Amino acid sequence: MTGTAAAPPSVPAVRVPRRRGTEVALIVVAVLLSVYGYCDVGLAKNGTVPPGAAGYGAGLGVLALLAHLAVRFRAPYADPLLLPIAVLLNGLGLVLIYRLDLETPGDEAAPTQLVWSTVGVALFIGVVVLLRDHRVLQRYAYICVVTALVLMIVPIFFPAVNGARIWIRIGGFSIQPGEFAKILLAIFFASYLSANRNALAYTGRTVWKLTKLQLPTGRVLGPIVAIWLLSVGVLVLERDLGTSLLFFGLFVILLYVATGRTGWIAVGLVLAGVGAYTVGSLEPHVHSRVEDWLHPFASIDAGEGPNQLAQSLFAFAAGGMLGTGLGLGHSILIGFAAKSDFILATAGEELGLAGLTAIFLLYALLVERGYRAGLALRDAFGRLLAVGLASIVALQVFVIAGGVSGLIPLTGMAMPFLAQGGSSVVTNWIIVALLIRLSDSARGQPVGPPKEDA
Amino acid sequence: MTRYIRHAAAFCALLLIALLVNATRVQVVQSGHFDDNPANRRQAIARFGQPRGDIMVEGRAVTGSQDTGEQLRYERTYKNGPLYAPVTGYASQVYGTTFLENAEDDILSGTDPMLAPLPLWNDISRAQNPGGKVRTTIRAAAQQAAYAGLGGKKGAVAAIEPSTGKILALVSTPSYDPERLSGTSGSVARSWAALNASADKPMLNRAIRQTYPPGSTFKVVTAAAALDAGTVTDLDAATKSPSPYTLPGTSTQLTNEVDGCTNATLRYAFEWSCNTVFAKLGADTGLGDMLGTARNFGFNDSGLKIPSSVAASNFDTAMDDAQLALSSIGQYDTRATPLQMAMVSAAVANGGQVESPHLVDETTTDDGDVVENTGNHSLHQAMNPATAMQLRELMTGVVEEGTGSNAAIPDVTVGGKTGTAQHGIDNSGTPYAWFISWAQKSGEAQPSVAVAVVVEDAAADRGDISGGGSAAPIAKAVMEAVLDGP
């Protein structure tokens, strides 16, 4: 149904189905599932339906409906799966946070998260309504990159929280500007690479003829490498490893997609390997993370009790195939980051491998729909932006889910939509808004032969 | 560009597969390994997440559960904790469980699969059974009488129903309140440290976990062996026993506390506890017969469980004649738990048959459906029934005419044996006062209670310590409590 780009170049154009009805139906399912989860938690913990169930359902429903109306009137051809998936993940995240709030009576995070979700949906609507054509963004590429760098540098002047200098605290609010920088940097990368991709792909010196490894001229490659190095450098300073890993992955993927040069991947992996090894062995903060990953039970053997990663693994294991049921697990044992970085452990324990797989598949579907929009778009900028945004979601999920489940060393990062964190939830709503805009352009464009293809 | 986008998408799919494979590894393949990690609190949380089943005495719970609302939610409480501590043991969040709390933990905590309504039901429903109940054989009045009788003194009492092996009383003093070890607060750790540091060892269950030299009460075993082996055939015939008696192969002379032991009859020697007569009797009977009889009474058995394990009582298997002579009067290396000596007395009362002692009548589900019924079963025939009849006569004589007169109960046939056990280097320690006995109501077919009492009365003058003086009144009180009961 989204294969318009691959359709034969037959004229007259067929009317593309808009599928807004499908979207509404799926949104209703998503809201009902969330309300069901909310009631389930209350029944399991207290034996009663939580008093706020109706209000919570109504709130989430109204937000989803407003978002839907914005899509219906301003992006009628958009992919009907994107919004329901975002609503479901956000609803499920609120359920999980509410569920953990019950274990920490003095420290409630769900109401704040609901406020941030509202802000996120408002910005979603704002983006869908105000941004009529994604190509406009290309014009602001340099403003984006400057803003991104400023946003990333500012937290250096604020005190570190739990070892990372990535927050700005003003009054009672704290925001994580690095989250927003993701989008801005993706826009810049997409813009720069789409403008210079021919130069990157076809010019430059051959380094070693046998491998056909050709380095582009420094004039073309220089600025973007500089931006990338700068951002990663800042993040290392701030000890925000997850985000630096994310930017690295984003950069390599977009460079590969833009130029089609496998050599970039090889260079990227070598650089990543050297960088990771150097940082991993020299930086004590990172080194301890790697040690924890290799030996999650070392602290138990040393008589200091389980660390967060061990507790997270215990939680996943306790879930088994089908989970303990919402509200019946003990993932709160993980401690202070249970609602944020480790939220997936609660999902793993209480929903089991079955529920976890469903959540992963929701993310996979979101990413796949992003890629599909990228494939269907005609302009290089749009294609790269769609791939970049979808890749951000994919990499985020992989880095944090792999970290808390012991697949890769742990790096602090928020699970998109699920985890507690205002900046994160707002950013992800904007990402979905941009994907909506891109898929609307992809599916709504006049049917005809693609103008260009690589 | 399309091709490369597809490649990137494939890369993302690869990441997804890696996540799913890893999640399967953690949640399914290795989950058991993680679940069983001792640092994983989930098992403890589940264990204490529901009230623990109760331990019952005569249909009334002597334990309880308190909802603390904490992570390890339910704490154990005890009614009359110090009185029943040797029976119940403790169930602590921090320090584990002992005695019945330990032996019946599966029932009490609800993990025993037999508690489930259907086999494998819980594996499917993920439900947890409510804790089951453990009904003990203890008689509250006998337990009270024993505890009150011991008072502030160090000692222990074990009482058995001879025909069934049901344990009617099991007391150890000084005791402690197991409730002090329930929960996770700092006071629990302080109680634990204080109880362990105490010189009185309040957590030691002297009735089943401590062995003492049985002293003269062991003469019941020696007499049984001698009568069974035919070393003596007539209770009233003079024995060829010098006084003092020189231990075979040595120059050590054994003396008596009482007069008239030279060539005394077995009856006189038993009633007045002549050491010389019984030392020679044991040596004459020989190691083989002595050891065989001791074993049949339950000595040297390290596998006895009631269901808590009972310390093995000891009768050496390789001794020269001098050592055997001393062992025959309950000295040298001979050691016995109070429960073992109650079994000796019960064997006499039960026609020579030793019934397996047990503390649990039956276990039930929370609703009262029987899970397991502890049937009676015999351990050994300790002696011939005819020998048992003769020993009953001898033991009755001790109470009616001899050293055990303090245990006499009007209108009740009471048999007993006193003991004063020397111990320590060169017998320097304050002797242990022993009394073992049984009682039969007139008109009843057989004795209904057998008791063993030991008192470590460190405060008393050495001369005042005797089984008849310190221990017999306690045994009498316990027997009366049982006889007066239902």
PDB file of N, CA and C in Angstrom, chain A residues 197 256-257 260 297 300 306 314-318 320-321 323 330 333 348-349 353 356 360 364 371 375 383 394 398 402 405-407 453-454, chain B residues 1-2 4-9 11-12 15-16 18-20 22-28 31 33-35 37 39-42 45 71 126:
ATOM      1  N   ARG A 197      26.568  14.871  -2.208  1.00  0.00           N
ATOM      2  CA  ARG A 197      26.782  13.435  -2.315  1.00  0.00           C
ATOM      3  C   ARG A 197      27.555  13.025  -3.558  1.00  0.00           C
ATOM      4  N   TYR A 256      26.859   6.261   4.279  1.00  0.00           N
ATOM      5  CA  TYR A 256      26.769   5.090   3.417  1.00  0.00           C
ATOM      6  C   TYR A 256      25.594   5.205   2.464  1.00  0.00           C
ATOM      7  N   VAL A 257      24.440   5.580   3.004  1.00  0.00           N
ATOM      8  CA  VAL A 257      23.252   5.668   2.159  1.00  0.00           C
ATOM      9  C   VAL A 257      23.436   6.748   1.079  1.00  0.00           C
ATOM     10  N   GLY A 260      26.884   5.285  -0.993  1.00  0.00           N
ATOM     11  CA  GLY A 260      26.920   3.888  -1.414  1.00  0.00           C
ATOM     12  C   GLY A 260      28.306   3.290  -1.358  1.00  0.00           C
ATOM     13  N   PHE A 297      28.076  -9.910  37.632  1.00  0.00           N
ATOM     14  CA  PHE A 297      27.891 -10.360  39.008  1.00  0.00           C
ATOM     15  C   PHE A 297      29.144 -10.164  39.863  1.00  0.00           C
ATOM     16  N   ILE A 300      28.466  -8.879  43.257  1.00  0.00           N
ATOM     17  CA  ILE A 300      27.867  -9.867  44.165  1.00  0.00           C
ATOM     18  C   ILE A 300      28.969 -10.736  44.763  1.00  0.00           C
ATOM     19  N   PRO A 306      24.061  -6.968  44.342  1.00  0.00           N
ATOM     20  CA  PRO A 306      23.945  -6.838  42.897  1.00  0.00           C
ATOM     21  C   PRO A 306      23.955  -5.375  42.448  1.00  0.00           C
ATOM     22  N   PHE A 314      18.216  -9.886  36.518  1.00  0.00           N
ATOM     23  CA  PHE A 314      17.311 -10.657  37.387  1.00  0.00           C
ATOM     24  C   PHE A 314      15.862 -10.381  36.998  1.00  0.00           C
ATOM     25  N   ALA A 315      15.565  -9.096  36.746  1.00  0.00           N
ATOM     26  CA  ALA A 315      14.193  -8.724  36.399  1.00  0.00           C
ATOM     27  C   ALA A 315      13.776  -9.376  35.083  1.00  0.00           C
ATOM     28  N   PHE A 316      14.644  -9.281  34.073  1.00  0.00           N
ATOM     29  CA  PHE A 316      14.311  -9.915  32.791  1.00  0.00           C
ATOM     30  C   PHE A 316      14.079 -11.412  32.993  1.00  0.00           C
ATOM     31  N   ALA A 317      14.989 -12.045  33.736  1.00  0.00           N
ATOM     32  CA  ALA A 317      14.898 -13.493  33.931  1.00  0.00           C
ATOM     33  C   ALA A 317      13.613 -13.860  34.663  1.00  0.00           C
ATOM     34  N   ALA A 318      13.223 -13.027  35.646  1.00  0.00           N
ATOM     35  CA  ALA A 318      12.018 -13.330  36.420  1.00  0.00           C
ATOM     36  C   ALA A 318      10.783 -13.317  35.530  1.00  0.00           C
ATOM     37  N   GLY A 320      10.513 -14.380  32.340  1.00  0.00           N
ATOM     38  CA  GLY A 320      10.343 -15.614  31.576  1.00  0.00           C
ATOM     39  C   GLY A 320       9.583 -15.376  30.285  1.00  0.00           C
ATOM     40  N   MET A 321       8.856 -16.391  29.862  1.00  0.00           N
ATOM     41  CA  MET A 321       8.147 -16.303  28.589  1.00  0.00           C
ATOM     42  C   MET A 321       6.973 -15.330  28.653  1.00  0.00           C
ATOM     43  N   GLY A 323       5.868 -13.471  31.552  1.00  0.00           N
ATOM     44  CA  GLY A 323       5.887 -12.368  32.495  1.00  0.00           C
ATOM     45  C   GLY A 323       5.095 -12.642  33.750  1.00  0.00           C
ATOM     46  N   HIS A 330       9.084  -7.233  40.511  1.00  0.00           N
ATOM     47  CA  HIS A 330       9.860  -6.514  41.525  1.00  0.00           C
ATOM     48  C   HIS A 330      11.015  -5.758  40.899  1.00  0.00           C
ATOM     49  N   LEU A 333      13.584  -3.126  42.422  1.00  0.00           N
ATOM     50  CA  LEU A 333      14.865  -3.463  43.051  1.00  0.00           C
ATOM     51  C   LEU A 333      16.032  -2.852  42.283  1.00  0.00           C
ATOM     52  N   GLY A 348      10.133  -6.265  30.643  1.00  0.00           N
ATOM     53  CA  GLY A 348      10.600  -7.638  30.507  1.00  0.00           C
ATOM     54  C   GLY A 348      10.107  -8.537  31.626  1.00  0.00           C
ATOM     55  N   GLU A 349      10.075  -7.988  32.851  1.00  0.00           N
ATOM     56  CA  GLU A 349       9.654  -8.815  33.983  1.00  0.00           C
ATOM     57  C   GLU A 349       8.144  -9.018  33.994  1.00  0.00           C
ATOM     58  N   LEU A 353       8.894 -12.316  27.816  1.00  0.00           N
ATOM     59  CA  LEU A 353       9.512 -12.282  26.491  1.00  0.00           C
ATOM     60  C   LEU A 353       8.462 -11.963  25.436  1.00  0.00           C
ATOM     61  N   LEU A 356       7.865  -8.228  25.564  1.00  0.00           N
ATOM     62  CA  LEU A 356       9.066  -7.526  25.124  1.00  0.00           C
ATOM     63  C   LEU A 356       9.203  -7.620  23.603  1.00  0.00           C
ATOM     64  N   PHE A 360       9.420  -4.604  20.940  1.00  0.00           N
ATOM     65  CA  PHE A 360      10.473  -4.491  19.922  1.00  0.00           C
ATOM     66  C   PHE A 360       9.866  -4.415  18.522  1.00  0.00           C
ATOM     67  N   ALA A 364      10.209  -1.730  15.650  1.00  0.00           N
ATOM     68  CA  ALA A 364      10.673  -2.165  14.327  1.00  0.00           C
ATOM     69  C   ALA A 364       9.722  -1.665  13.245  1.00  0.00           C
ATOM     70  N   TYR A 371      11.705   4.061   7.054  1.00  0.00           N
ATOM     71  CA  TYR A 371      12.515   3.659   5.903  1.00  0.00           C
ATOM     72  C   TYR A 371      11.676   3.623   4.642  1.00  0.00           C
ATOM     73  N   LEU A 375      12.256   5.399   1.121  1.00  0.00           N
ATOM     74  CA  LEU A 375      12.331   4.726  -0.182  1.00  0.00           C
ATOM     75  C   LEU A 375      11.398   5.374  -1.189  1.00  0.00           C
ATOM     76  N   ARG A 383      14.780  11.744   1.501  1.00  0.00           N
ATOM     77  CA  ARG A 383      15.125  10.335   1.692  1.00  0.00           C
ATOM     78  C   ARG A 383      16.113  10.184   2.857  1.00  0.00           C
ATOM     79  N   ALA A 394      15.920   3.482  15.724  1.00  0.00           N
ATOM     80  CA  ALA A 394      16.459   2.121  15.762  1.00  0.00           C
ATOM     81  C   ALA A 394      17.701   2.045  16.638  1.00  0.00           C
ATOM     82  N   PHE A 398      18.260   0.040  20.144  1.00  0.00           N
ATOM     83  CA  PHE A 398      19.293  -0.991  20.245  1.00  0.00           C
ATOM     84  C   PHE A 398      20.276  -0.680  21.368  1.00  0.00           C
ATOM     85  N   GLY A 402      19.888  -3.098  24.348  1.00  0.00           N
ATOM     86  CA  GLY A 402      21.052  -3.973  24.420  1.00  0.00           C
ATOM     87  C   GLY A 402      21.822  -3.756  25.710  1.00  0.00           C
ATOM     88  N   SER A 405      19.891  -5.261  28.828  1.00  0.00           N
ATOM     89  CA  SER A 405      19.730  -6.714  28.804  1.00  0.00           C
ATOM     90  C   SER A 405      21.067  -7.431  28.634  1.00  0.00           C
ATOM     91  N   GLY A 406      22.162  -6.690  28.784  1.00  0.00           N
ATOM     92  CA  GLY A 406      23.474  -7.336  28.829  1.00  0.00           C
ATOM     93  C   GLY A 406      24.063  -7.705  27.482  1.00  0.00           C
ATOM     94  N   LEU A 407      23.504  -7.155  26.380  1.00  0.00           N
ATOM     95  CA  LEU A 407      24.054  -7.478  25.063  1.00  0.00           C
ATOM     96  C   LEU A 407      25.292  -6.638  24.763  1.00  0.00           C
ATOM     97  N   ASP A 453      17.431   8.218  -9.087  1.00  0.00           N
ATOM     98  CA  ASP A 453      17.644   7.054  -8.233  1.00  0.00           C
ATOM     99  C   ASP A 453      19.136   6.714  -8.296  1.00  0.00           C
ATOM    100  N   ALA A 454      19.627   6.094  -7.307  1.00  0.00           N
ATOM    101  CA  ALA A 454      21.062   5.818  -7.293  1.00  0.00           C
ATOM    102  C   ALA A 454      21.332   4.349  -7.556  1.00  0.00           C
TER     103      ALA A 454
ATOM    104  N   MET B   1      20.232   5.211  -4.778  1.00  0.00           N
ATOM    105  CA  MET B   1      20.223   5.326  -3.314  1.00  0.00           C
ATOM    106  C   MET B   1      19.343   4.248  -2.685  1.00  0.00           C
ATOM    107  N   THR B   2      18.330   3.818  -3.449  1.00  0.00           N
ATOM    108  CA  THR B   2      17.373   2.845  -2.924  1.00  0.00           C
ATOM    109  C   THR B   2      18.060   1.612  -2.366  1.00  0.00           C
ATOM    110  N   TYR B   4      20.983   1.280  -1.155  1.00  0.00           N
ATOM    111  CA  TYR B   4      21.701   1.507   0.102  1.00  0.00           C
ATOM    112  C   TYR B   4      20.736   1.696   1.267  1.00  0.00           C
ATOM    113  N   ILE B   5      19.574   2.293   0.965  1.00  0.00           N
ATOM    114  CA  ILE B   5      18.560   2.411   2.028  1.00  0.00           C
ATOM    115  C   ILE B   5      18.125   1.018   2.471  1.00  0.00           C
ATOM    116  N   ARG B   6      17.963   0.144   1.468  1.00  0.00           N
ATOM    117  CA  ARG B   6      17.577  -1.233   1.815  1.00  0.00           C
ATOM    118  C   ARG B   6      18.653  -1.900   2.667  1.00  0.00           C
ATOM    119  N   HIS B   7      19.924  -1.647   2.307  1.00  0.00           N
ATOM    120  CA  HIS B   7      21.015  -2.214   3.115  1.00  0.00           C
ATOM    121  C   HIS B   7      20.949  -1.707   4.556  1.00  0.00           C
ATOM    122  N   ALA B   8      20.724  -0.408   4.685  1.00  0.00           N
ATOM    123  CA  ALA B   8      20.639   0.167   6.034  1.00  0.00           C
ATOM    124  C   ALA B   8      19.474  -0.437   6.799  1.00  0.00           C
ATOM    125  N   ALA B   9      18.368  -0.648   6.095  1.00  0.00           N
ATOM    126  CA  ALA B   9      17.208  -1.259   6.744  1.00  0.00           C
ATOM    127  C   ALA B   9      17.537  -2.674   7.198  1.00  0.00           C
ATOM    128  N   PHE B  11      20.420  -3.697   8.041  1.00  0.00           N
ATOM    129  CA  PHE B  11      21.266  -3.556   9.223  1.00  0.00           C
ATOM    130  C   PHE B  11      20.411  -3.370  10.480  1.00  0.00           C
ATOM    131  N   CYS B  12      19.360  -2.520  10.360  1.00  0.00           N
ATOM    132  CA  CYS B  12      18.462  -2.320  11.499  1.00  0.00           C
ATOM    133  C   CYS B  12      17.752  -3.621  11.881  1.00  0.00           C
ATOM    134  N   LEU B  15      20.003  -5.627  13.950  1.00  0.00           N
ATOM    135  CA  LEU B  15      20.028  -5.171  15.344  1.00  0.00           C
ATOM    136  C   LEU B  15      18.830  -5.729  16.104  1.00  0.00           C
ATOM    137  N   LEU B  16      17.663  -5.717  15.452  1.00  0.00           N
ATOM    138  CA  LEU B  16      16.449  -6.236  16.087  1.00  0.00           C
ATOM    139  C   LEU B  16      16.603  -7.705  16.428  1.00  0.00           C
ATOM    140  N   ALA B  18      19.360  -9.325  16.924  1.00  0.00           N
ATOM    141  CA  ALA B  18      20.313  -9.460  18.031  1.00  0.00           C
ATOM    142  C   ALA B  18      19.613  -9.228  19.365  1.00  0.00           C
ATOM    143  N   LEU B  19      18.746  -8.201  19.400  1.00  0.00           N
ATOM    144  CA  LEU B  19      18.026  -7.907  20.644  1.00  0.00           C
ATOM    145  C   LEU B  19      17.114  -9.066  21.036  1.00  0.00           C
ATOM    146  N   LEU B  20      16.420  -9.624  20.061  1.00  0.00           N
ATOM    147  CA  LEU B  20      15.472 -10.701  20.356  1.00  0.00           C
ATOM    148  C   LEU B  20      16.202 -11.963  20.811  1.00  0.00           C
ATOM    149  N   ASN B  22      19.118 -12.075  22.232  1.00  0.00           N
ATOM    150  CA  ASN B  22      19.649 -11.830  23.572  1.00  0.00           C
ATOM    151  C   ASN B  22      18.552 -11.878  24.630  1.00  0.00           C
ATOM    152  N   ALA B  23      17.381 -11.317  24.304  1.00  0.00           N
ATOM    153  CA  ALA B  23      16.272 -11.350  25.264  1.00  0.00           C
ATOM    154  C   ALA B  23      15.868 -12.790  25.551  1.00  0.00           C
ATOM    155  N   THR B  24      15.871 -13.621  24.530  1.00  0.00           N
ATOM    156  CA  THR B  24      15.537 -15.034  24.729  1.00  0.00           C
ATOM    157  C   THR B  24      16.581 -15.709  25.626  1.00  0.00           C
ATOM    158  N   ARG B  25      17.848 -15.352  25.389  1.00  0.00           N
ATOM    159  CA  ARG B  25      18.905 -15.913  26.228  1.00  0.00           C
ATOM    160  C   ARG B  25      18.657 -15.564  27.698  1.00  0.00           C
ATOM    161  N   VAL B  26      18.409 -14.278  27.973  1.00  0.00           N
ATOM    162  CA  VAL B  26      18.263 -13.847  29.369  1.00  0.00           C
ATOM    163  C   VAL B  26      16.967 -14.371  29.975  1.00  0.00           C
ATOM    164  N   GLN B  27      15.879 -14.315  29.214  1.00  0.00           N
ATOM    165  CA  GLN B  27      14.563 -14.594  29.803  1.00  0.00           C
ATOM    166  C   GLN B  27      14.183 -16.063  29.792  1.00  0.00           C
ATOM    167  N   VAL B  28      14.774 -16.828  28.912  1.00  0.00           N
ATOM    168  CA  VAL B  28      14.365 -18.234  28.826  1.00  0.00           C
ATOM    169  C   VAL B  28      15.541 -19.164  29.089  1.00  0.00           C
ATOM    170  N   SER B  31      17.389 -18.109  32.418  1.00  0.00           N
ATOM    171  CA  SER B  31      16.586 -17.487  33.476  1.00  0.00           C
ATOM    172  C   SER B  31      16.716 -18.233  34.799  1.00  0.00           C
ATOM    173  N   HIS B  33      19.234 -19.787  35.988  1.00  0.00           N
ATOM    174  CA  HIS B  33      20.522 -19.411  36.568  1.00  0.00           C
ATOM    175  C   HIS B  33      20.422 -18.062  37.281  1.00  0.00           C
ATOM    176  N   PHE B  34      19.705 -17.114  36.661  1.00  0.00           N
ATOM    177  CA  PHE B  34      19.532 -15.800  37.286  1.00  0.00           C
ATOM    178  C   PHE B  34      18.571 -15.877  38.471  1.00  0.00           C
ATOM    179  N   ASP B  35      17.500 -16.665  38.319  1.00  0.00           N
ATOM    180  CA  ASP B  35      16.501 -16.762  39.392  1.00  0.00           C
ATOM    181  C   ASP B  35      17.114 -17.314  40.671  1.00  0.00           C
ATOM    182  N   ASN B  37      20.187 -17.063  41.686  1.00  0.00           N
ATOM    183  CA  ASN B  37      21.303 -16.324  42.262  1.00  0.00           C
ATOM    184  C   ASN B  37      20.919 -15.864  43.670  1.00  0.00           C
ATOM    185  N   ALA B  39      21.786 -13.482  45.353  1.00  0.00           N
ATOM    186  CA  ALA B  39      21.618 -12.033  45.506  1.00  0.00           C
ATOM    187  C   ALA B  39      20.287 -11.556  44.941  1.00  0.00           C
ATOM    188  N   ASN B  40      19.571 -12.437  44.263  1.00  0.00           N
ATOM    189  CA  ASN B  40      18.272 -12.074  43.695  1.00  0.00           C
ATOM    190  C   ASN B  40      17.222 -12.188  44.791  1.00  0.00           C
ATOM    191  N   ARG B  41      16.624 -11.065  45.135  1.00  0.00           N
ATOM    192  CA  ARG B  41      15.725 -11.029  46.302  1.00  0.00           C
ATOM    193  C   ARG B  41      14.344 -11.585  46.001  1.00  0.00           C
ATOM    194  N   ARG B  42      14.063 -11.913  44.744  1.00  0.00           N
ATOM    195  CA  ARG B  42      12.685 -12.256  44.393  1.00  0.00           C
ATOM    196  C   ARG B  42      12.148 -13.467  45.141  1.00  0.00           C
ATOM    197  N   ILE B  45      11.222 -12.390  48.525  1.00  0.00           N
ATOM    198  CA  ILE B  45      10.028 -11.544  48.506  1.00  0.00           C
ATOM    199  C   ILE B  45       8.779 -12.407  48.347  1.00  0.00           C
ATOM    200  N   GLN B  71       9.098  -4.696  52.224  1.00  0.00           N
ATOM    201  CA  GLN B  71       9.373  -5.516  51.051  1.00  0.00           C
ATOM    202  C   GLN B  71       9.254  -7.012  51.389  1.00  0.00           C
ATOM    203  N   ARG B 126       0.681 -20.169  37.962  1.00  0.00           N
ATOM    204  CA  ARG B 126       1.645 -19.270  38.611  1.00  0.00           C
ATOM    205  C   ARG B 126       1.161 -18.845  39.982  1.00  0.00           C
TER     206      ARG B 126
END
